[in-house]
mmCIF file of C-alpha atoms (C1' of nucleotides) in Angstrom:
data_model
loop_
_atom_site.group_PDB
_atom_site.id
_atom_site.type_symbol
_atom_site.label_atom_id
_atom_site.label_comp_id
_atom_site.label_asym_id
_atom_site.label_seq_id
_atom_site.Cartn_x
_atom_site.Cartn_y
_atom_site.Cartn_z
ATOM 1 C CA MET A 6 0.000 0.000 0.000
ATOM 2 C CA THR A 7 1.526 3.258 -1.081
ATOM 3 C CA ALA A 8 0.820 6.504 0.684
ATOM 4 C CA GLN A 9 -0.991 9.177 -1.281
ATOM 5 C CA VAL A 10 -0.943 12.860 -0.456
ATOM 6 C CA LEU A 11 -4.269 14.644 -0.613
ATOM 7 C CA LEU A 12 -4.139 18.065 -2.242
ATOM 8 C CA GLY A 13 -5.677 20.879 -0.195
ATOM 9 C CA PRO A 14 -6.830 24.435 -0.886
ATOM 10 C CA ALA A 15 -3.315 25.919 -1.024
ATOM 11 C CA PHE A 16 -2.454 23.796 -4.063
ATOM 12 C CA PHE A 17 -5.248 25.285 -6.144
ATOM 13 C CA ALA A 18 -4.620 28.918 -5.236
ATOM 14 C CA GLN A 19 -1.481 29.226 -7.387
ATOM 15 C CA GLY A 20 -1.311 30.971 -10.748
ATOM 16 C CA THR A 21 -3.064 29.309 -13.661
ATOM 17 C CA LEU A 22 0.019 28.363 -15.685
ATOM 18 C CA ASP A 23 1.761 27.001 -12.595
ATOM 19 C CA LEU A 24 -1.335 25.044 -11.627
ATOM 20 C CA ALA A 25 -1.661 23.641 -15.142
ATOM 21 C CA ARG A 26 1.853 22.217 -14.998
ATOM 22 C CA ALA A 27 1.404 21.041 -11.418
ATOM 23 C CA LEU A 28 -1.754 19.108 -12.291
ATOM 24 C CA LEU A 29 0.142 16.799 -14.662
ATOM 25 C CA GLY A 30 0.700 13.422 -13.027
ATOM 26 C CA LYS A 31 -1.784 14.071 -10.225
ATOM 27 C CA HIS A 32 -4.567 11.590 -9.623
ATOM 28 C CA LEU A 33 -8.215 12.550 -10.027
ATOM 29 C CA VAL A 34 -10.306 10.451 -7.662
ATOM 30 C CA ARG A 35 -14.079 10.124 -7.674
ATOM 31 C CA LYS A 36 -16.189 7.869 -5.467
ATOM 32 C CA VAL A 37 -19.306 6.483 -7.076
ATOM 33 C CA GLY A 38 -21.147 4.490 -4.439
ATOM 34 C CA ASP A 39 -18.712 1.800 -3.281
ATOM 35 C CA LEU A 40 -16.583 2.233 -6.354
ATOM 36 C CA THR A 41 -13.436 4.357 -6.654
ATOM 37 C CA LEU A 42 -12.588 5.883 -10.007
ATOM 38 C CA ARG A 43 -8.978 6.956 -10.332
ATOM 39 C CA GLY A 44 -7.038 8.406 -13.225
ATOM 40 C CA ARG A 45 -3.758 10.172 -13.836
ATOM 41 C CA ILE A 46 -3.957 13.614 -15.446
ATOM 42 C CA VAL A 47 -1.770 13.637 -18.569
ATOM 43 C CA GLU A 48 -2.955 16.668 -20.577
ATOM 44 C CA VAL A 49 -4.274 20.123 -19.599
ATOM 45 C CA GLU A 50 -4.824 23.614 -20.996
ATOM 46 C CA ALA A 51 -4.724 26.943 -19.145
ATOM 47 C CA TYR A 52 -7.375 29.660 -19.614
ATOM 48 C CA ARG A 53 -7.075 33.087 -18.044
ATOM 49 C CA GLN A 54 -9.343 36.091 -17.866
ATOM 50 C CA ASP A 55 -6.821 38.767 -18.750
ATOM 51 C CA GLY A 56 -5.905 39.098 -22.408
ATOM 52 C CA ASP A 57 -7.069 35.603 -23.334
ATOM 53 C CA ALA A 58 -9.940 35.873 -25.818
ATOM 54 C CA ALA A 59 -10.325 32.088 -25.889
ATOM 55 C CA ALA A 60 -11.291 31.918 -22.206
ATOM 56 C CA HIS A 61 -14.967 31.688 -21.320
ATOM 57 C CA SER A 62 -14.330 34.350 -18.694
ATOM 58 C CA PHE A 63 -12.884 36.874 -21.177
ATOM 59 C CA HIS A 64 -16.157 38.805 -21.562
ATOM 60 C CA GLY A 65 -16.967 38.656 -17.861
ATOM 61 C CA LYS A 66 -19.143 36.594 -15.589
ATOM 62 C CA THR A 67 -22.246 34.813 -16.932
ATOM 63 C CA ALA A 68 -24.546 32.101 -15.637
ATOM 64 C CA ARG A 69 -22.496 29.453 -17.382
ATOM 65 C CA ASN A 70 -19.015 30.514 -16.322
ATOM 66 C CA ALA A 71 -19.797 31.762 -12.803
ATOM 67 C CA VAL A 72 -17.853 28.934 -11.175
ATOM 68 C CA MET A 73 -14.664 30.171 -12.857
ATOM 69 C CA PHE A 74 -14.951 33.352 -10.794
ATOM 70 C CA GLY A 75 -15.415 31.500 -7.515
ATOM 71 C CA PRO A 76 -12.823 30.088 -5.120
ATOM 72 C CA PRO A 77 -9.956 27.965 -6.487
ATOM 73 C CA GLY A 78 -10.225 24.197 -6.284
ATOM 74 C CA ALA A 79 -13.791 24.072 -7.595
ATOM 75 C CA LEU A 80 -14.726 21.957 -10.605
ATOM 76 C CA TYR A 81 -16.032 24.038 -13.533
ATOM 77 C CA VAL A 82 -18.141 21.891 -15.858
ATOM 78 C CA TYR A 83 -19.445 23.383 -19.095
ATOM 79 C CA PHE A 84 -21.642 22.153 -21.927
ATOM 80 C CA ILE A 85 -20.209 22.529 -25.426
ATOM 81 C CA TYR A 86 -21.449 22.009 -28.982
ATOM 82 C CA GLY A 87 -24.838 21.125 -27.580
ATOM 83 C CA VAL A 88 -23.578 17.615 -26.877
ATOM 84 C CA HIS A 89 -20.552 17.306 -24.616
ATOM 85 C CA TYR A 90 -19.338 18.264 -21.157
ATOM 86 C CA CYS A 91 -15.804 19.327 -20.272
ATOM 87 C CA MET A 92 -14.249 19.811 -16.839
ATOM 88 C CA ASN A 93 -11.835 22.402 -15.512
ATOM 89 C CA VAL A 94 -10.033 23.013 -12.247
ATOM 90 C CA VAL A 95 -10.608 26.587 -11.068
ATOM 91 C CA SER A 96 -7.401 28.493 -10.326
ATOM 92 C CA GLU A 97 -6.429 31.927 -8.954
ATOM 93 C CA GLU A 98 -8.156 33.751 -6.137
ATOM 94 C CA ALA A 99 -11.935 34.208 -6.023
ATOM 95 C CA GLY A 100 -13.036 37.033 -8.319
ATOM 96 C CA ILE A 101 -10.649 36.112 -11.123
ATOM 97 C CA GLY A 102 -12.097 33.970 -13.909
ATOM 98 C CA ALA A 103 -9.418 31.391 -14.647
ATOM 99 C CA ALA A 104 -9.254 27.618 -14.864
ATOM 100 C CA VAL A 105 -7.361 24.619 -16.228
ATOM 101 C CA LEU A 106 -9.116 22.297 -18.682
ATOM 102 C CA ILE A 107 -8.547 18.573 -18.159
ATOM 103 C CA ARG A 108 -7.995 17.094 -21.624
ATOM 104 C CA GLY A 109 -6.486 13.671 -21.047
ATOM 105 C CA ILE A 110 -6.518 11.085 -18.245
ATOM 106 C CA GLU A 111 -4.788 7.725 -17.905
ATOM 107 C CA PRO A 112 -7.271 5.331 -16.228
ATOM 108 C CA LEU A 113 -5.904 3.594 -13.126
ATOM 109 C CA ALA A 114 -8.932 2.214 -11.259
ATOM 110 C CA GLY A 115 -12.606 1.730 -12.002
ATOM 111 C CA THR A 116 -11.884 1.217 -15.693
ATOM 112 C CA ARG A 117 -14.751 -1.249 -15.950
ATOM 113 C CA TYR A 118 -17.168 1.498 -14.900
ATOM 114 C CA MET A 119 -15.508 3.953 -17.279
ATOM 115 C CA GLN A 120 -15.903 1.471 -20.113
ATOM 116 C CA GLN A 121 -19.617 1.161 -19.351
ATOM 117 C CA GLN A 122 -19.936 4.943 -19.346
ATOM 118 C CA ARG A 123 -18.184 5.298 -22.687
ATOM 119 C CA GLY A 124 -20.001 2.494 -24.450
ATOM 120 C CA PRO A 125 -19.179 -0.899 -25.946
ATOM 121 C CA ASN A 126 -17.623 0.385 -29.171
ATOM 122 C CA VAL A 127 -14.920 2.395 -27.405
ATOM 123 C CA LYS A 128 -11.519 0.749 -27.129
ATOM 124 C CA GLY A 129 -8.123 1.425 -25.635
ATOM 125 C CA LYS A 130 -6.915 4.999 -25.398
ATOM 126 C CA ASP A 131 -10.242 6.342 -26.694
ATOM 127 C CA LEU A 132 -11.600 5.721 -23.191
ATOM 128 C CA THR A 133 -10.226 9.036 -21.881
ATOM 129 C CA ASN A 134 -8.015 10.758 -24.479
ATOM 130 C CA GLY A 135 -10.104 13.934 -24.791
ATOM 131 C CA PRO A 136 -11.867 16.450 -22.547
ATOM 132 C CA ALA A 137 -15.434 15.268 -23.170
ATOM 133 C CA LYS A 138 -14.332 11.641 -23.051
ATOM 134 C CA CYS A 139 -12.893 12.188 -19.565
ATOM 135 C CA CYS A 140 -16.182 13.649 -18.357
ATOM 136 C CA GLN A 141 -18.181 10.775 -19.772
ATOM 137 C CA ALA A 142 -15.856 8.160 -18.279
ATOM 138 C CA PHE A 143 -15.972 9.765 -14.821
ATOM 139 C CA ASN A 144 -19.701 10.540 -15.181
ATOM 140 C CA ILE A 145 -19.058 14.257 -14.701
ATOM 141 C CA GLY A 146 -21.969 16.468 -15.770
ATOM 142 C CA PRO A 147 -23.949 19.515 -14.694
ATOM 143 C CA GLY A 148 -24.530 17.965 -11.273
ATOM 144 C CA GLU A 149 -20.802 18.236 -10.533
ATOM 145 C CA ASN A 150 -20.406 21.866 -11.643
ATOM 146 C CA GLY A 151 -19.097 23.931 -8.735
ATOM 147 C CA LEU A 152 -18.168 20.984 -6.504
ATOM 148 C CA SER A 153 -14.975 21.415 -4.519
ATOM 149 C CA LEU A 154 -12.075 19.144 -5.399
ATOM 150 C CA THR A 155 -11.133 19.055 -1.736
ATOM 151 C CA GLY A 156 -14.197 17.019 -0.766
ATOM 152 C CA ASP A 157 -14.596 13.402 0.335
ATOM 153 C CA ILE A 158 -15.931 11.946 -2.901
ATOM 154 C CA LEU A 159 -14.107 14.124 -5.414
ATOM 155 C CA TYR A 160 -10.475 15.102 -4.873
ATOM 156 C CA LEU A 161 -6.918 15.094 -6.184
ATOM 157 C CA GLU A 162 -3.902 13.237 -4.867
ATOM 158 C CA THR A 163 -0.182 13.291 -5.440
ATOM 159 C CA PRO A 164 0.866 9.705 -6.131
ATOM 160 C CA ALA A 165 3.560 8.212 -3.917
ATOM 161 C CA THR A 166 5.583 7.266 -6.947
ATOM 162 C CA SER A 167 6.153 10.635 -8.461
ATOM 163 C CA ALA A 168 8.170 9.606 -11.522
ATOM 164 C CA LEU A 169 6.970 11.855 -14.297
ATOM 165 C CA GLU A 170 7.471 11.897 -18.034
ATOM 166 C CA ASP A 171 8.838 15.093 -19.576
ATOM 167 C CA ILE A 172 6.335 17.942 -19.739
ATOM 168 C CA ALA A 173 5.756 19.161 -23.308
ATOM 169 C CA GLU A 174 3.883 22.295 -24.342
ATOM 170 C CA SER A 175 2.020 23.305 -27.487
ATOM 171 C CA PRO A 176 -0.695 25.675 -28.693
ATOM 172 C CA ARG A 177 -4.143 24.885 -27.344
ATOM 173 C CA ILE A 178 -6.487 22.656 -29.325
ATOM 174 C CA GLY A 179 -9.598 23.868 -31.105
ATOM 175 C CA ILE A 180 -8.916 27.588 -30.624
ATOM 176 C CA SER A 181 -9.495 29.944 -33.518
ATOM 177 C CA LYS A 182 -10.512 33.334 -32.165
ATOM 178 C CA ALA A 183 -7.636 34.071 -29.838
ATOM 179 C CA THR A 184 -4.042 34.818 -30.560
ATOM 180 C CA GLU A 185 -2.698 31.404 -29.831
ATOM 181 C CA LEU A 186 -0.542 30.797 -26.820
ATOM 182 C CA PRO A 187 1.509 27.732 -25.845
ATOM 183 C CA TRP A 188 -0.747 26.970 -22.903
ATOM 184 C CA ARG A 189 -1.377 23.308 -23.514
ATOM 185 C CA PHE A 190 0.764 21.027 -21.365
ATOM 186 C CA TYR A 191 1.036 17.271 -21.589
ATOM 187 C CA LEU A 192 3.188 14.322 -20.588
ATOM 188 C CA GLU A 193 5.459 13.403 -23.455
ATOM 189 C CA GLY A 194 4.617 10.086 -25.057
ATOM 190 C CA ASN A 195 1.612 9.219 -22.924
ATOM 191 C CA PRO A 196 -1.018 7.440 -25.064
ATOM 192 C CA TYR A 197 -3.924 9.206 -23.327
ATOM 193 C CA VAL A 198 -2.881 12.616 -24.658
ATOM 194 C CA SER A 199 -5.728 13.647 -26.978
ATOM 195 C CA LYS A 200 -3.644 14.652 -29.970
ATOM 196 C CA PRO A 201 -0.107 13.328 -30.236
ATOM 197 C CA PRO A 202 2.598 15.797 -31.188
ATOM 198 C CA ARG A 203 2.898 16.373 -34.886
ATOM 199 C CA PRO A 204 5.683 14.280 -36.396
ATOM 200 C CA PHE A 205 8.601 16.155 -37.847
ATOM 201 C CA ARG A 206 8.603 16.642 -41.590
ATOM 202 C CA ASN A 207 11.502 17.864 -43.665
ATOM 203 C CA GLU A 208 9.388 19.858 -46.098
ATOM 204 C CA PRO A 209 5.815 21.089 -46.145
ATOM 205 C "C1'" DA B 29 -4.675 7.274 -43.170
ATOM 206 C "C1'" DC B 30 -7.542 11.397 -43.933
ATOM 207 C "C1'" DT B 31 -11.756 14.460 -44.678
ATOM 208 C "C1'" DG B 32 -16.461 16.056 -43.963
ATOM 209 C "C1'" DC B 33 -20.430 16.413 -41.206
ATOM 210 C "C1'" DG B 34 -24.230 16.149 -37.761
ATOM 211 C "C1'" DA B 35 -25.437 16.609 -33.001
ATOM 212 C "C1'" DT B 36 -27.366 21.400 -30.649
ATOM 213 C "C1'" DG B 37 -27.158 24.642 -25.546
ATOM 214 C "C1'" DT B 38 -25.222 28.943 -24.407
ATOM 215 C "C1'" DC B 39 -23.396 33.201 -25.409
ATOM 216 C "C1'" DC B 40 -22.076 36.481 -28.764
ATOM 217 C "C1'" DT B 41 -22.953 40.481 -32.362
ATOM 218 C "C1'" DG C 30 -27.769 34.104 -37.066
ATOM 219 C "C1'" DG C 31 -23.191 32.259 -36.065
ATOM 220 C "C1'" DA C 32 -19.448 30.487 -33.336
ATOM 221 C "C1'" DC C 33 -17.952 27.340 -30.059
ATOM 222 C "C1'" DA C 34 -12.055 24.753 -25.152
ATOM 223 C "C1'" DT C 35 -15.841 18.023 -29.182
ATOM 224 C "C1'" DC C 36 -16.787 13.492 -30.625
ATOM 225 C "C1'" DG C 37 -18.086 9.597 -33.502
ATOM 226 C "C1'" DC C 38 -19.535 8.083 -37.777
ATOM 227 C "C1'" DA C 39 -19.443 7.640 -42.890
ATOM 228 C "C1'" DG C 40 -17.057 7.922 -47.002
ATOM 229 C "C1'" DT C 41 -12.884 8.367 -49.476
ATOM 230 C "C1'" DT C 42 -7.479 7.785 -50.577
#
DNA sequence: ACTGCGATGTCCT
DNA sequence: GGACATCGCAGTT
């Protein structure tokens, strides 16, 4: 049995880019009845209020993004494209609309449940290699919006074995309106990263 | 392997 | 009316 370190409020109160990097390799844990779902965060993106036109909070507080402006450590769940949910970890102090999007998770426990959530046609890395896929696997929806990640049934842990792949960065995925920034961070080579790095080519 | 497209709530001009 | 922090399916190369 390896000791795990629970992450408290101080962890979440750091700056958004620092938090984004710090979240890589941490475990997301969710209790569903008697079952424990556990996964390792392998890909994230940072979104800030100031000067970041791609952030939901850029134009100010609305009904949808209100959780982003609340205390750090809350889970911000939003509905996108009329179909999918995505989850973020709220960063910065209350009053600032900033968060880190969880884009890729490596399943560690409760994978049978995750498979049921995702459906019978889903195989391998497709279980959780994308933001909406992670939400579906962990059964995260509107009911979890605003929940604290320092609770008893939903929380983060630092694994005892802290060996970490190299952290790579790239432009964020799916952004067109903002000036793009290298605010996507992921663990190099991990199969649960949603889009693998582009292979090198000699000529276009 | 790649490309196009439908699904459609919330917020924007 | 249009865009959007996406995904899965169908059709093509």
